[in-house]
Short mmCIF file of C-alpha atoms in Angstrom, two decimals:
data_model
loop_
_atom_site.label_atom_id
_atom_site.label_comp_id
_atom_site.label_asym_id
_atom_site.label_seq_id
_atom_site.Cartn_x
_atom_site.Cartn_y
_atom_site.Cartn_z
CA MET A 1294 -0.19 0.05 0.15
CA LYS A 1295 1.62 3.33 -0.94
CA ARG A 1296 1.85 6.43 1.56
CA PRO A 1297 0.19 9.39 1.10
CA GLY A 1298 2.19 12.29 -0.87
CA PRO A 1299 3.42 15.23 -0.04
CA LEU A 1300 0.37 17.12 -1.74
CA PHE A 1301 -2.17 15.29 -0.29
CA THR A 1302 -0.68 16.14 2.94
CA LEU A 1303 -0.45 19.54 2.26
CA LEU A 1304 -3.70 19.66 0.62
CA ALA A 1305 -5.50 18.44 3.70
CA GLY A 1306 -3.57 20.64 6.10
CA LEU A 1307 -5.40 23.74 4.19
CA LEU A 1308 -8.46 21.99 4.51
CA LEU A 1309 -8.21 21.72 8.20
CA GLY A 1310 -7.25 25.55 8.66
CA LEU A 1311 -10.17 26.67 6.71
CA PHE A 1312 -12.48 24.73 8.59
CA MET A 1313 -11.28 25.95 11.62
CA LEU A 1314 -11.26 29.82 10.48
CA SER A 1315 -15.17 28.98 9.23
CA LEU A 1316 -15.77 27.45 13.00
CA ASN A 1317 -14.67 31.03 15.08
CA ALA A 1318 -16.36 32.90 12.69
CA THR A 1319 -19.85 30.92 13.38
CA THR A 1320 -19.27 30.38 17.11
CA GLY A 1321 -18.00 34.45 17.62
CA THR A 1322 -14.94 33.20 19.72
CA LYS A 1323 -12.59 35.76 21.16
CA SER A 1324 -8.73 35.30 21.03
CA ALA A 1325 -7.12 35.72 24.33
CA SER A 1326 -5.35 39.28 23.25
CA THR A 1327 -8.62 40.85 22.57
CA TYR A 1328 -9.14 43.77 25.04
CA ARG A 1329 -11.83 42.81 27.60
CA GLU A 1330 -14.29 45.70 28.89
CA GLU A 1331 -15.88 46.70 31.85
CA PRO A 1332 -19.62 45.15 32.27
CA SER A 1333 -21.82 47.45 31.48
CA GLY A 1334 -23.83 49.13 34.63
CA VAL A 1335 -20.94 48.93 36.53
CA THR A 1336 -19.46 52.20 37.94
CA LYS A 1337 -15.94 52.63 39.34
CA SER A 1338 -16.22 54.36 42.73
CA PRO A 1339 -14.35 57.48 43.13
CA SER A 1340 -11.05 57.24 45.18
CA PRO A 1341 -11.53 58.45 49.18
CA THR A 1342 -10.73 61.76 49.67
CA SER A 1343 -9.39 63.04 52.83
CA PRO A 1344 -12.10 65.55 54.70
CA PRO A 1345 -11.31 69.05 54.78
CA ALA A 1346 -9.91 70.25 57.75
CA LYS A 1347 -11.70 71.77 60.44
CA THR A 1348 -10.97 75.33 61.03
CA THR A 1349 -11.57 76.60 64.77
CA PRO A 1350 -13.00 80.40 65.00
CA PRO A 1351 -11.19 82.59 67.44
CA PRO A 1352 -12.45 83.07 70.33
CA SER A 1353 -14.60 86.07 70.53
CA LEU A 1354 -13.03 89.08 72.67
CA SER A 1355 -15.59 90.17 75.37
CA PRO A 1356 -15.92 93.97 75.49
CA SER A 1357 -13.59 95.55 77.73
CA LYS A 1358 -15.50 97.27 80.57
CA PRO A 1359 -15.08 100.95 79.83
CA PRO A 1360 -13.17 102.94 82.50
CA VAL A 1361 -14.55 104.84 85.29
CA PRO A 1362 -15.63 108.34 84.14
CA ASN A 1363 -14.12 111.69 85.28
CA ALA A 1364 -16.74 113.10 87.10
CA ASP A 1365 -17.75 115.04 90.78
CA TYR A 1366 -20.21 112.94 93.07
CA ALA A 1367 -22.07 115.39 96.40
CA GLY A 1368 -24.47 114.34 98.96
CA ARG A 1369 -25.43 114.37 102.64
CA THR A 1370 -24.92 111.59 104.92
CA ASP A 1371 -28.11 109.24 105.92
CA ASP A 1372 -28.73 110.77 109.37
CA ASP A 1373 -28.42 114.41 107.28
CA SER A 1374 -25.89 115.66 110.00
CA SER A 1375 -22.73 115.96 107.15
CA ALA A 1376 -21.82 116.36 103.77
CA VAL A 1377 -19.58 114.11 101.50
CA ALA A 1378 -18.21 115.26 97.74
CA VAL A 1379 -15.91 112.79 95.82
CA SER A 1380 -14.10 113.87 92.84
CA LEU A 1381 -13.08 111.30 90.31
CA ARG A 1382 -10.62 111.52 87.72
CA ASP A 1383 -8.47 109.10 85.93
CA GLY A 1384 -8.74 106.13 88.09
CA LYS A 1385 -7.91 108.37 91.18
CA GLY A 1386 -10.30 109.38 94.16
CA ILE A 1387 -10.18 112.86 96.55
CA ALA A 1388 -13.08 113.30 98.67
CA TYR A 1389 -13.92 115.87 101.49
CA PHE A 1390 -16.32 114.99 104.51
CA CYS A 1391 -17.65 117.84 106.43
CA ASP A 1392 -20.56 118.68 109.15
CA GLY A 1393 -20.53 122.33 108.61
CA HIS A 1394 -19.14 122.75 112.30
CA ASP A 1395 -15.77 121.42 113.30
CA LYS A 1396 -15.45 117.78 112.05
CA GLU A 1397 -13.73 117.02 108.84
CA SER A 1398 -11.84 114.93 106.68
CA TRP A 1399 -9.94 114.71 103.32
CA LEU A 1400 -9.42 111.48 101.65
CA LYS A 1401 -7.88 109.84 98.69
CA GLY A 1402 -7.09 106.69 97.14
CA ASP A 1403 -7.45 104.67 93.87
CA VAL A 1404 -10.48 103.78 91.91
CA LYS A 1405 -10.69 100.30 90.57
CA ASP A 1406 -12.13 99.84 87.04
CA ASP A 1407 -16.01 98.48 88.63
CA GLY A 1408 -16.32 101.80 90.80
CA THR A 1409 -15.52 100.42 93.91
CA MET A 1410 -13.01 102.64 96.06
CA LYS A 1411 -11.53 103.07 99.51
CA LEU A 1412 -9.96 106.46 100.16
CA THR A 1413 -8.25 106.95 103.55
CA GLY A 1414 -7.26 110.02 105.36
CA LYS A 1415 -5.48 111.45 108.42
CA ASP A 1416 -5.95 109.94 111.91
CA GLY A 1417 -7.50 106.27 110.38
CA ALA A 1418 -10.24 108.30 108.73
CA ALA A 1419 -11.78 105.93 105.69
CA LEU A 1420 -14.30 106.16 103.05
CA THR A 1421 -15.23 103.12 101.09
CA GLY A 1422 -17.82 103.64 98.07
CA THR A 1423 -19.18 102.22 94.92
CA LEU A 1424 -19.94 104.10 92.09
CA LYS A 1425 -23.30 102.96 90.63
CA ASN A 1426 -24.19 103.28 86.77
CA ASN A 1427 -22.21 106.37 86.55
CA LYS A 1428 -24.98 108.35 88.68
CA LEU A 1429 -24.12 108.47 92.16
CA ILE A 1430 -21.70 107.08 95.01
CA ARG A 1431 -23.11 104.89 97.56
CA GLY A 1432 -20.77 104.01 101.02
CA THR A 1433 -19.38 104.77 104.12
CA VAL A 1434 -17.23 107.00 105.98
CA ASP A 1435 -15.19 106.32 109.21
CA ILE A 1436 -13.94 109.41 110.78
CA ALA A 1437 -13.01 109.95 114.71
CA GLY A 1438 -15.13 106.96 115.55
CA GLY A 1439 -18.48 107.36 113.91
CA HIS A 1440 -19.61 105.44 111.05
CA TYR A 1441 -21.74 107.66 108.27
CA GLY A 1442 -23.40 106.18 105.52
CA PHE A 1443 -24.16 108.46 102.50
CA THR A 1444 -25.15 108.94 99.03
CA ALA A 1445 -23.53 111.21 96.63
CA ASP A 1446 -25.19 112.27 93.29
CA LYS A 1447 -23.22 113.19 89.93
CA ALA A 1448 -22.99 116.82 90.62
CA VAL A 1449 -23.10 119.57 88.04
CA LYS A 1450 -21.14 122.87 88.40
CA PRO A 1451 -21.17 124.81 90.49
CA SER A 1452 -21.92 122.00 92.73
CA GLY A 1453 -18.99 119.83 93.57
CA LEU A 1454 -16.03 120.15 95.89
CA TYR A 1455 -13.88 123.40 96.33
CA ARG A 1456 -10.54 124.32 98.76
CA ALA A 1457 -8.88 127.27 99.70
CA THR A 1458 -5.52 127.59 101.51
CA ALA A 1459 -3.62 131.16 102.46
CA THR A 1460 -1.85 132.92 105.22
CA VAL A 1461 -4.02 135.41 106.81
CA ARG A 1462 -2.61 138.00 109.34
CA GLY A 1463 -0.09 135.05 110.32
CA ALA A 1464 -2.32 131.94 110.44
CA LYS A 1465 -2.01 129.33 107.96
CA ILE A 1466 -5.98 129.03 106.47
CA GLU A 1467 -7.28 125.86 105.03
CA GLY A 1468 -11.01 126.27 103.89
CA GLY A 1469 -12.92 123.27 102.81
CA TRP A 1470 -16.63 123.76 100.92
CA ILE A 1471 -19.31 121.33 99.49
CA VAL A 1472 -21.67 123.01 97.26
CA LEU A 1473 -24.63 120.23 97.15
CA PRO A 1474 -26.84 120.10 93.93
CA GLY A 1475 -29.34 122.73 94.50
CA GLY A 1476 -27.06 125.45 95.92
CA ARG A 1477 -26.79 124.41 99.72
CA GLN A 1478 -22.92 125.00 101.17
CA VAL A 1479 -21.42 122.97 104.03
CA GLY A 1480 -17.88 123.73 104.39
CA ILE A 1481 -15.43 124.49 107.43
CA VAL A 1482 -12.25 126.86 107.57
CA ASP A 1483 -9.36 125.74 109.68
CA ARG A 1484 -7.03 128.56 111.33
CA ASP A 1485 -4.09 126.86 112.53
CA GLY A 1486 -5.58 123.87 113.43
CA GLU A 1487 -9.10 125.58 114.98
CA PRO A 1488 -11.96 124.22 112.67
CA ALA A 1489 -14.96 126.74 112.42
CA ALA A 1490 -18.35 127.14 110.22
CA ALA A 1491 -16.50 128.57 106.78
CA PRO A 1492 -18.23 131.52 104.85
CA LYS A 1493 -20.14 131.00 101.67
CA ILE A 1494 -18.07 131.37 98.50
CA ASP A 1495 -19.49 132.48 95.35
CA PRO A 1496 -19.96 129.21 93.42
CA ALA A 1497 -19.63 131.17 90.09
CA THR A 1498 -16.36 132.70 90.61
CA GLY A 1499 -14.94 130.93 94.08
CA ALA A 1500 -14.64 134.04 95.65
CA VAL A 1501 -14.63 134.20 99.38
CA THR A 1502 -13.66 136.70 102.39
CA VAL A 1503 -12.12 135.18 104.94
CA ASP A 1504 -10.93 137.26 108.21
CA GLY A 1505 -11.49 140.17 105.76
CA GLN A 1506 -9.02 139.02 103.43
CA GLN A 1507 -10.69 138.05 99.91
CA LEU A 1508 -9.74 134.39 98.82
CA THR A 1509 -10.59 131.96 96.06
CA ALA A 1510 -11.83 129.00 96.40
CA ARG A 1511 -11.14 126.33 93.42
CA PRO A 1512 -12.79 123.17 92.48
CA VAL A 1513 -10.64 119.71 93.45
CA THR A 1514 -9.70 117.23 91.55
CA PRO A 1515 -7.46 114.10 92.28
#
């Protein structure tokens, strides 16, 4: 029996190749090198991002309390026996307590931002007070063993505190006056350590005559 010749073998190979190509075209089979698409309806999730950094607002600054205003105050003690005047300037205070006869005291000291004050004078005299709504000072005065409550309302010129010093006929004169709202005056003139009721001053000019000599009482501030 003869073996198939080379021509027959080649022809058989060609027929097998044509058969395989026809089979691939009929079934739609893709070769391994074909690009693979993503399934329809599937969306890629975005890559996670860091949340924005939280910014902390700066703390709100509470408004600072306004300073104690510069003003003068004058009034009477609760028992109506004496007068009290207080002058405030730039956180400092000076006060005068006077009964119009023989008891008086000049006091001074600091005034806090909240309106409280502790003013002191000679021989242990002390005034403790609080400024209320910038309209009045309510407090107490301790002097010569006495304890006096007082209220001093805001004073409008010519009301307020006045003082005069001079030497008259060889005597040292020191006078203090409180002009109350309404015009009433309370004052003492001290002659070489001897206190007595003071003559009235002219509130418009401060002019006053002491022992025949004309002096000028001037407004007192710290």
